[in-house]
Each structure stands twice: as structure tokens, then as C-alpha cells.
Tab-separated table of C-alpha atoms in Angstrom:
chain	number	residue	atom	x	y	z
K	29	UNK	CA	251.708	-36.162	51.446
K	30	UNK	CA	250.447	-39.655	51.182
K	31	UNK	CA	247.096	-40.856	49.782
K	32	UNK	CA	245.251	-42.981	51.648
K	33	UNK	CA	243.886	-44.166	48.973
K	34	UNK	CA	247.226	-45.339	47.183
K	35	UNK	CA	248.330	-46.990	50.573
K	36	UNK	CA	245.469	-49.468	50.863
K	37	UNK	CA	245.999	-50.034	47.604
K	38	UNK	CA	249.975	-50.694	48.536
K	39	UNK	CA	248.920	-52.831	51.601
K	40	UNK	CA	247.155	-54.888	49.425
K	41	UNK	CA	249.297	-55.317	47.045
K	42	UNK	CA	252.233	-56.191	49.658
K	43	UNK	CA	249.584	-58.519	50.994
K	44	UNK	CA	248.231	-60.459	47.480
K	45	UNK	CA	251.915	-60.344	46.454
K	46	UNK	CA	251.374	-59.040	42.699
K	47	UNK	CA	249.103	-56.185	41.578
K	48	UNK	CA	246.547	-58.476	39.690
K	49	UNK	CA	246.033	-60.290	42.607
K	50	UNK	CA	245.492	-57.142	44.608
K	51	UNK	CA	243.420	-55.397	42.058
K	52	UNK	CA	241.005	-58.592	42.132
K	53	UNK	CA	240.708	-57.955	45.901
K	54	UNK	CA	240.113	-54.579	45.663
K	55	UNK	CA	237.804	-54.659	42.384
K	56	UNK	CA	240.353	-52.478	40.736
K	57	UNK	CA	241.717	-53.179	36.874
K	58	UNK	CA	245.502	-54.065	37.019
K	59	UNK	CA	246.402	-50.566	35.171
K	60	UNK	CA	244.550	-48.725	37.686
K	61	UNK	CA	246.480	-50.674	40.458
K	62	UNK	CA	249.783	-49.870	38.426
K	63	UNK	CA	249.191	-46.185	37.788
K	64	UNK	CA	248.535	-45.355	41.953
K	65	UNK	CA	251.909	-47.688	42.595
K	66	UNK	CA	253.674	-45.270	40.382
K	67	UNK	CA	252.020	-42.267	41.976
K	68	UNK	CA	252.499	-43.475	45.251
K	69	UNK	CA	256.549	-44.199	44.414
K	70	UNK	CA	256.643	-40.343	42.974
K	71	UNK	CA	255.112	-39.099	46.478
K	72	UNK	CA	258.096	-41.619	48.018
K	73	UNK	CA	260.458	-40.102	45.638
K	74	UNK	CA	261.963	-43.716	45.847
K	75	UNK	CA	260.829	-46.990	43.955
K	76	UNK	CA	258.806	-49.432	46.151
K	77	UNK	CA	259.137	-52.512	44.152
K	78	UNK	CA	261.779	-54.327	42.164
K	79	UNK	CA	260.907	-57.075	39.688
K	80	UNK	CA	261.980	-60.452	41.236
K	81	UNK	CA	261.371	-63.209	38.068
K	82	UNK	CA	257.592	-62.758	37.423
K	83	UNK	CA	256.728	-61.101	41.200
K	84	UNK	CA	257.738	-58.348	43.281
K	85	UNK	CA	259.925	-57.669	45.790
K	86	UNK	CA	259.865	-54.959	48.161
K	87	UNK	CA	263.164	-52.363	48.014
K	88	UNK	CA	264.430	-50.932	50.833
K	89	UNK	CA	262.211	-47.914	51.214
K	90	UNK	CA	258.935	-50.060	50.808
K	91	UNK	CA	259.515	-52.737	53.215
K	92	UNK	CA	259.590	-49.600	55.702
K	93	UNK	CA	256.205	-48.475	54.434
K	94	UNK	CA	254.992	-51.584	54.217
K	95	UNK	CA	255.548	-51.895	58.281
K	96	UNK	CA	253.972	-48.291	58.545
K	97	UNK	CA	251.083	-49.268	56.070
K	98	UNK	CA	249.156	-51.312	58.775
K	99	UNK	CA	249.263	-48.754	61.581
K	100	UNK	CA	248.095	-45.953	58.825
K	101	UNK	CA	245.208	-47.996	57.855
K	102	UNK	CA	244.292	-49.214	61.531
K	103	UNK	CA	244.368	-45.491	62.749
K	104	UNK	CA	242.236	-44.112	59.668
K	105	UNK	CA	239.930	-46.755	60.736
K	106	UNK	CA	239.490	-46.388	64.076
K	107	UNK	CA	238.511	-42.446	63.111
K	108	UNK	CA	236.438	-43.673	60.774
K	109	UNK	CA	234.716	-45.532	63.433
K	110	UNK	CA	235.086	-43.379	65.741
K	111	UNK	CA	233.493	-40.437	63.460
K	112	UNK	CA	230.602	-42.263	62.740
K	113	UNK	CA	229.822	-43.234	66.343
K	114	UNK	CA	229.754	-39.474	66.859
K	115	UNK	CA	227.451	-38.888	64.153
K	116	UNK	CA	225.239	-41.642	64.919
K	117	UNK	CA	225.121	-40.338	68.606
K	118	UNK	CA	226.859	-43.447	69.956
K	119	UNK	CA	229.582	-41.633	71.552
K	120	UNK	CA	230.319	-38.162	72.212
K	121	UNK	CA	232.025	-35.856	75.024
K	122	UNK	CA	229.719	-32.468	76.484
K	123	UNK	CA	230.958	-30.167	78.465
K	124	UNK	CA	228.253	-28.632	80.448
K	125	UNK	CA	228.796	-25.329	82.743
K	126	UNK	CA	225.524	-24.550	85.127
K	127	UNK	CA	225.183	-22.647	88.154
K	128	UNK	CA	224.276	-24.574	91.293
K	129	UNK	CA	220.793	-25.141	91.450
K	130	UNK	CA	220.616	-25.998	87.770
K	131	UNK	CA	223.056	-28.301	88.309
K	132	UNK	CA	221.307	-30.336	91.294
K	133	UNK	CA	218.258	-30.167	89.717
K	134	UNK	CA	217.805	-29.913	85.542
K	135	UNK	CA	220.790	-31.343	84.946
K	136	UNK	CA	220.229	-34.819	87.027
K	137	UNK	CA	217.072	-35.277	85.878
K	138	UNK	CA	218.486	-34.821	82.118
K	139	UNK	CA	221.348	-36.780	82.238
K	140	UNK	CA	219.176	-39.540	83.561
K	141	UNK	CA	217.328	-39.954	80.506
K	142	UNK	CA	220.269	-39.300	78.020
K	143	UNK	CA	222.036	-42.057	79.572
K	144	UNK	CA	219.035	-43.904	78.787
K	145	UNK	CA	218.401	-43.153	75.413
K	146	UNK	CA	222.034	-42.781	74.471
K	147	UNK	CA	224.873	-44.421	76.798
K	148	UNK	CA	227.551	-43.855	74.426
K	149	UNK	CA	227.082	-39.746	75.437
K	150	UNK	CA	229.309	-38.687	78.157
K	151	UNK	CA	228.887	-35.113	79.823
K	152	UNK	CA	231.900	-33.480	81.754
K	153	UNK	CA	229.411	-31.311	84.498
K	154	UNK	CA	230.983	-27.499	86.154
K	155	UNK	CA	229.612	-24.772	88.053
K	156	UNK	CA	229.524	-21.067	88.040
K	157	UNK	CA	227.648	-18.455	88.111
K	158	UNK	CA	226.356	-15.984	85.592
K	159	UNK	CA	227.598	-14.459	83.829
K	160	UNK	CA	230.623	-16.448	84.070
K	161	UNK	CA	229.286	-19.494	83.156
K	162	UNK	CA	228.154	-17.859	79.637
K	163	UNK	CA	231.798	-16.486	79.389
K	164	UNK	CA	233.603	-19.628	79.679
K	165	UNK	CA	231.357	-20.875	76.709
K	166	UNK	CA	232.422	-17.923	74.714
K	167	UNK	CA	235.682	-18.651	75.793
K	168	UNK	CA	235.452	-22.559	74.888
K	169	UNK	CA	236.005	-24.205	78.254
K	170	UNK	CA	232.154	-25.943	77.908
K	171	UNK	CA	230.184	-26.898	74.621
K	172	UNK	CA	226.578	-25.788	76.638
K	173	UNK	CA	226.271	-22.974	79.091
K	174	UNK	CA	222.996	-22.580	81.962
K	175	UNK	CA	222.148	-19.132	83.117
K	176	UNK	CA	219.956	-17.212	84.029
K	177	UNK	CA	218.132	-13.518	83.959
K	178	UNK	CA	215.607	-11.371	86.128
K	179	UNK	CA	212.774	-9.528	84.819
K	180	UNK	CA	213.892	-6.083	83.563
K	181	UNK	CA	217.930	-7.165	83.210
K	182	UNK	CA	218.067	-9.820	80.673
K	183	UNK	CA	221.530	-9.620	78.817
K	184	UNK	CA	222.528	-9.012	75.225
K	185	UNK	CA	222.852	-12.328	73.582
K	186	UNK	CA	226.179	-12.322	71.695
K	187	UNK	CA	225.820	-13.487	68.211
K	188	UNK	CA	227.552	-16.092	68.081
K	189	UNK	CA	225.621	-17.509	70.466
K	190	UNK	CA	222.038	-19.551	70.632
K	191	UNK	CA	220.071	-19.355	73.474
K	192	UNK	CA	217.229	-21.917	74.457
K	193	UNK	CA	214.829	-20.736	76.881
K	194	UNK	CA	214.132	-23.646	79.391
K	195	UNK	CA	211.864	-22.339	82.034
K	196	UNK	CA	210.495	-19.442	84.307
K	197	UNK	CA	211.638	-20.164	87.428
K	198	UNK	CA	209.343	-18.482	90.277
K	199	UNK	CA	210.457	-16.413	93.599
K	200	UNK	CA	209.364	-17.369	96.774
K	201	UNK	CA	210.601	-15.588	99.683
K	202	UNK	CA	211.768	-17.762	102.782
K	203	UNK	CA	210.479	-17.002	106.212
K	204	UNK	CA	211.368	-18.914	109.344
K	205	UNK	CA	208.279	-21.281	110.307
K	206	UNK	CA	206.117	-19.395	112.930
K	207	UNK	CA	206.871	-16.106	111.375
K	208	UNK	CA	203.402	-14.423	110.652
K	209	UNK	CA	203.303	-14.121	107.502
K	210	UNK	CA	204.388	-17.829	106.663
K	211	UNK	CA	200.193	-18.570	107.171
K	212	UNK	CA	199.551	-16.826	103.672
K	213	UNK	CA	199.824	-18.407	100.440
K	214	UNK	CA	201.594	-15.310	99.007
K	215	UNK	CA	203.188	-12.555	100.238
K	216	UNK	CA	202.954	-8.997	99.105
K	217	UNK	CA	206.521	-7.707	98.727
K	218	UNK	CA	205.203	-4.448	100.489
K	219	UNK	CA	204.348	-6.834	103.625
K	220	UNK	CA	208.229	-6.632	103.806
K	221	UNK	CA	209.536	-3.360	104.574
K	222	UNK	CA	210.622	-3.911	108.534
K	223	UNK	CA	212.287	-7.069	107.599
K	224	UNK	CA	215.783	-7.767	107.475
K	225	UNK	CA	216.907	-9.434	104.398
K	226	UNK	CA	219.824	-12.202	103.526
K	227	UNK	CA	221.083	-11.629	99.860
K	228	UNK	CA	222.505	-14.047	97.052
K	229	UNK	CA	224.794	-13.603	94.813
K	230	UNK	CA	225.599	-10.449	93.045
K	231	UNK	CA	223.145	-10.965	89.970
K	232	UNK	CA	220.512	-11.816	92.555
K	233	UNK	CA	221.218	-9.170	94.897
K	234	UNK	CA	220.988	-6.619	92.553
K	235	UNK	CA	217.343	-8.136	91.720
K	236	UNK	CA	216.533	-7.647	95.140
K	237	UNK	CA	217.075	-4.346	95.555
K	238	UNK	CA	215.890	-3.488	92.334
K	239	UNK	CA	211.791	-5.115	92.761
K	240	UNK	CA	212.291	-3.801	96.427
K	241	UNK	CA	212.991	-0.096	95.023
K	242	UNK	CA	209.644	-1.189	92.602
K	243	UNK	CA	207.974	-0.838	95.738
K	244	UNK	CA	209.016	2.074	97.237
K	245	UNK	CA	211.691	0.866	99.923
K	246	UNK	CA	215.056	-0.120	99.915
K	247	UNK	CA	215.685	-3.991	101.805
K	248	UNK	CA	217.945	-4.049	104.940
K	249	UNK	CA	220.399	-6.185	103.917
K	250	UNK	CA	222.359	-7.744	107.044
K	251	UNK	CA	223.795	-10.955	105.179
K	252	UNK	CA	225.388	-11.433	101.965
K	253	UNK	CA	225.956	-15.254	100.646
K	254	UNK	CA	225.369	-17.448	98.115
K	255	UNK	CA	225.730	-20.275	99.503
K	256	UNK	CA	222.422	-21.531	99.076
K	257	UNK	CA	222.231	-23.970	102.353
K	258	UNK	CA	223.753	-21.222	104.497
K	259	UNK	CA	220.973	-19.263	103.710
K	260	UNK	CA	218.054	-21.301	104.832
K	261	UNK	CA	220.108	-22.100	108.100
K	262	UNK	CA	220.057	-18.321	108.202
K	263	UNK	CA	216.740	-17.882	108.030
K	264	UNK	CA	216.208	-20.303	110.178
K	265	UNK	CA	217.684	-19.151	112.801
K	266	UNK	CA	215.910	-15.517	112.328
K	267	UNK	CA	219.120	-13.714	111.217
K	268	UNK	CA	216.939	-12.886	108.410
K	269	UNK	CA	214.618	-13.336	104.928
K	270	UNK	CA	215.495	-14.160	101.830
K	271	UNK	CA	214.405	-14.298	97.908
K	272	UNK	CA	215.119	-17.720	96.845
K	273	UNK	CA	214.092	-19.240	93.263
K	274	UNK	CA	211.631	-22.352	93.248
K	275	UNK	CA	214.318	-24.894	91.582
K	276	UNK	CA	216.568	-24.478	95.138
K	277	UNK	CA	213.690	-24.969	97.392
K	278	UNK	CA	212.794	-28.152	94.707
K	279	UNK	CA	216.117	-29.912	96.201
K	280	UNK	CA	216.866	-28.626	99.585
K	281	UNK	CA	214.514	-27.353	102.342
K	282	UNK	CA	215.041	-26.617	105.917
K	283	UNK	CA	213.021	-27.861	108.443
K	284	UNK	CA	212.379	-24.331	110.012
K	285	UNK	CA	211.974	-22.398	107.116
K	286	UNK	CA	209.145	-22.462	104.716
K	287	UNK	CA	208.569	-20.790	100.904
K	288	UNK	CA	205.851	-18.213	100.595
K	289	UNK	CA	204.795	-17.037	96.822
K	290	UNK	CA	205.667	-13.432	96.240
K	291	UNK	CA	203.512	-10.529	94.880
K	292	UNK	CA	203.592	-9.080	92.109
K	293	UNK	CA	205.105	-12.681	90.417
K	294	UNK	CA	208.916	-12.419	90.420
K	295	UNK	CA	210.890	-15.031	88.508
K	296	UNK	CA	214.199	-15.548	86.752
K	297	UNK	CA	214.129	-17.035	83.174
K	298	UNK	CA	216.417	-19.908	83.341
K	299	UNK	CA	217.857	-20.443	79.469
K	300	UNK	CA	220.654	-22.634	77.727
K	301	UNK	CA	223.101	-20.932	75.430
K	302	UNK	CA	225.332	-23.121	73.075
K	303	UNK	CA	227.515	-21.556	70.465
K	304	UNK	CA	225.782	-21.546	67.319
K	305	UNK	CA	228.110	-23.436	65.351
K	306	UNK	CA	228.225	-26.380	67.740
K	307	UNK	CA	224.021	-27.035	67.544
K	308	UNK	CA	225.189	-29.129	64.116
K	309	UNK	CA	227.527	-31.243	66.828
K	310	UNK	CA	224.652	-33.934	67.405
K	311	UNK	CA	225.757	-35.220	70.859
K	312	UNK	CA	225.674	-31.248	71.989
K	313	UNK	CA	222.363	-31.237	70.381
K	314	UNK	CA	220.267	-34.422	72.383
K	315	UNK	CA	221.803	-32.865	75.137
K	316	UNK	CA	220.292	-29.737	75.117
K	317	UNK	CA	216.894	-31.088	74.056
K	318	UNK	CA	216.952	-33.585	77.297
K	319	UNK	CA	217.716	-30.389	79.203
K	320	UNK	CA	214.722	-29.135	77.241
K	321	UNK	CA	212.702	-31.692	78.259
K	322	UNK	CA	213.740	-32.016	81.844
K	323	UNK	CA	212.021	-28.658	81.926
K	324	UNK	CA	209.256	-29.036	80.619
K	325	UNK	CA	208.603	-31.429	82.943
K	326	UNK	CA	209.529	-29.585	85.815
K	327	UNK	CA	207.030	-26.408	84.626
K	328	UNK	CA	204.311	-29.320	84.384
K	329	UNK	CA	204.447	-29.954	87.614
């Protein structure tokens, strides 16, 4: 294999047309230019030069290096470049995986400020659900994974894995406007019993019926979905209630439905999970501390 080393040192040779001239270019002494031209003609296993009077001429074999040489050099230095622009955080690619109201609401407000502060970052954005999401970064289809747990069910982190808490992300339950409860600021869960209920997706389901059980009753579920727009139209038009974390109703709210507090305080802990390898990767890094700060700032308000 080829030193890079030994074919500057040949381009510039080829270039200054004698190795003096090349080693006063590159700061080398003429032996030292000499010796890598011989090492470089063992790696060949051909001779590059021929004595022509008192210069060089290429042979054969190292005019067809000589036409390689430039591309070799141009290519390590466009990595080199390239390298340091990721280092630097000038460039980068991050693949981010979030479920959907993460995604319309952390992650906006996060890539708005990383653009800011560095334009050169570039994030590739998909959605899922958890656990999924956290399995395709196990899997490495993302460099960051969002997700998020209930209270009493928080998974097993798997070690390979960091995770950075972001926020607690309150319950409110949705009631169609005019319903009588909707003139409280909270709403005892055990207010609830007679209701019929519209459930989310299987994670948040399950939450459901496990705080309702907390209480004493199972919910009458009539409606499964989790499609989060379907369910305030739903609730809207009376089919039923629903559970429904504060970041949705931050980006989205029906005109005839309105968010009531629950009691006792429900929330999901929303959290960012990176493999723990990649949090030396410095573009993976500034992303996850703008998601960081994105919510912060979203708990301050």
C-alpha cells in the first residue's frame, strides 16, 4: 500500500523536476527525498525514474502514477477538509427519530437555533413511536432517538445507550367545551368513571388503564387512535374523552375541545437517548444540547 506521505513527496518531485528542487519545496534534505523515492519504487515494485543527462525522466510505470498522484492528493484533501469541518462543527449529517408531537414541537424549536448557531449542521428528521423509535437507534437507522415513559413503566436503558432527560411533560384530559367539568381548573381522575374514553397509542393506552385501575375503575374505552387530530375531532364531537400530553395541546387545539389538568399529576418523562459512543461525534452532540435547551425553555414557560 502506498504512503501518502511518499506520494506528495513524488508529486513534487514530478512537479520541481529533480529531487533537490523538490526537497527545497518541501523543506526536506535531498537524501531524505531520495530514500522515500526508493521506498516508494519498492512499494511499485517498478523504478519510477530513469536518469536523463543530469535530470529525470519518468519510466513507464511513473508517468501513470504521476497522472494518479493529483487525484490521490486532491481526494486526501478534500477529507482532510472535510474531517475538520466535522470536528469544528461546520458540517455534519444527524439523523433524528421522534415520535409526533416531539417532532412538531421540540424539534422545530431546536433546529431553529442550531441552524443559527451552526448552518453547516444538517438533520435528516423521522417519526415513530416508542419503543420503536429507541430500536431503530439500537439498530443504527438514526444517530439520536426521542421517547418517552409514564410514571410506574419507565424502560430498562440498554447499555450501550445514553439517555438525556428533557422534560416532564403533563396530562391534561380533553373534554368537549360545555361539558361540566371543563369549568374546573383540574379534574380529579375519579370525576371520570361514567365517561367514555378515546385511547392513544398502545404505550399510552396501557397508561390509561393503568392510573384509571389506580383509582379503582376500569375506563370505557369506545375509540382507539393515535392519530392525534382525530382525537380532538373526537372529542369534539362527544364520541368521547381523552388523556392527551401538554406538548400536543402546545401545537394543535380544537375549537370545541378544551384541556383540563388532571389529579393526582400524571405526566410522561420525555428523554433523548443517543448511543454512547456517538456523544464524542460533536455535530450529534450540539444537537442534543439544542434539544436540551428547547426544553428547558418549554418547562419555563
Amino acid at each position: 500500500m502506498f504512503d501518502s506521505r511518499h506520494i506528495k513527496t513524488f508529486h513534487q518531485v514530478v512537479t520541481s523536476g529533480s529531487y533537490s528542487a523538490a526537497a527545497r519545496v518541501l523543506g526536506y534534505t535531498q537524501p531524505a527525498v531520495t530514500q522515500q523515492m526508493k521506498a516508494l519504487e519498492r512499494t511499485a515494485g517498478v523504478p519510477l525514474f530513469t536518469r536523463a543527462g543530469r535530470g529525470l525522466r519518468l519510466t513507464e510505470a511513473g508517468e501513470a502514477l504521476a497522472r494518479h498522484a493529483r487525484t490521490i492528493l486532491t481526494s486526501l484533501d478534500a477529507a482532510q477538509q472535510q474531517l475538520g469541518a466535522l470536528a469544528r462543527l461546520r458540517a455534519g449529517r444527524v439523523r433524528v427519530c421522534g415520535f409526533p408531537s416531539a417532532n412538531a414541537t421540540l424539534i422545530p424549536e431546536a433546529m431553529a437555533s442550531l441552524l443559527a448557531d451552526h448552518p453547516g449542521v444538517r438533520v435528516e428528521l423521522t417519526e415513530a413511536e416508542p419503543p420503536e423509535s429507541v430500536q431503530r437507534l439500537l439498530r443504527g437507522e438514526c444517530d439520536v432517538a426521542l421517547a418517552f415513559s409514564y410514571q410506574g413503566a419507565v424502560p430498562p436503558v440498554a447499555d450501550e445507550l445514553v439517555e438525556i432527560p428533557l422534560l416532564e411533560d403533563r396530562l391534561t384530559v380533553l373534554l368537549p367545551v360545555g361539558h361540566p367539568l371543563a369549568r374546573r381548573h383540574a379534574v380529579r381522575l375519579t370525576d371520570l368513571t361514567e365517561e367514555r374514553w378515546i385511547a392513544g397509542c398502545p404505550r399510552c393506552r396501557a397508561n390509561l388503564l393503568q392510573i384509571c385501575a389506580d383509582e379503582g375503575y376500569a375506563p370505557d374505552v369506545v375509540f382507539t387512535t393515535d392519530d392525534n387530530l382525530a382525537v380532538q375531532s373526537l372529542v369534539a364531537a362527544g364520541v368521547g374523552i381523552a388523556l392527551m400530553p401538554s406538548l400536543v395541546l402546545a401545537f394543535m387545539c380544537h375549537q370545541k375541545v378544551t384541556g383540563r389538568l388532571v389529579e393526582p399529576h400524571q405526566f410522561r418523562r420525555v428523554s433523548a437517548y443517543v448511543l454512547r459512543e456517538h456523544m464524542r461525534v460533536p455535530a450529534t452532540a450540539v444537537v442534543v444540547e439544542e434539544l436540551r435547551r428547547a426544553a428547558a425553555a418549554r418547562a419555563g414557560c
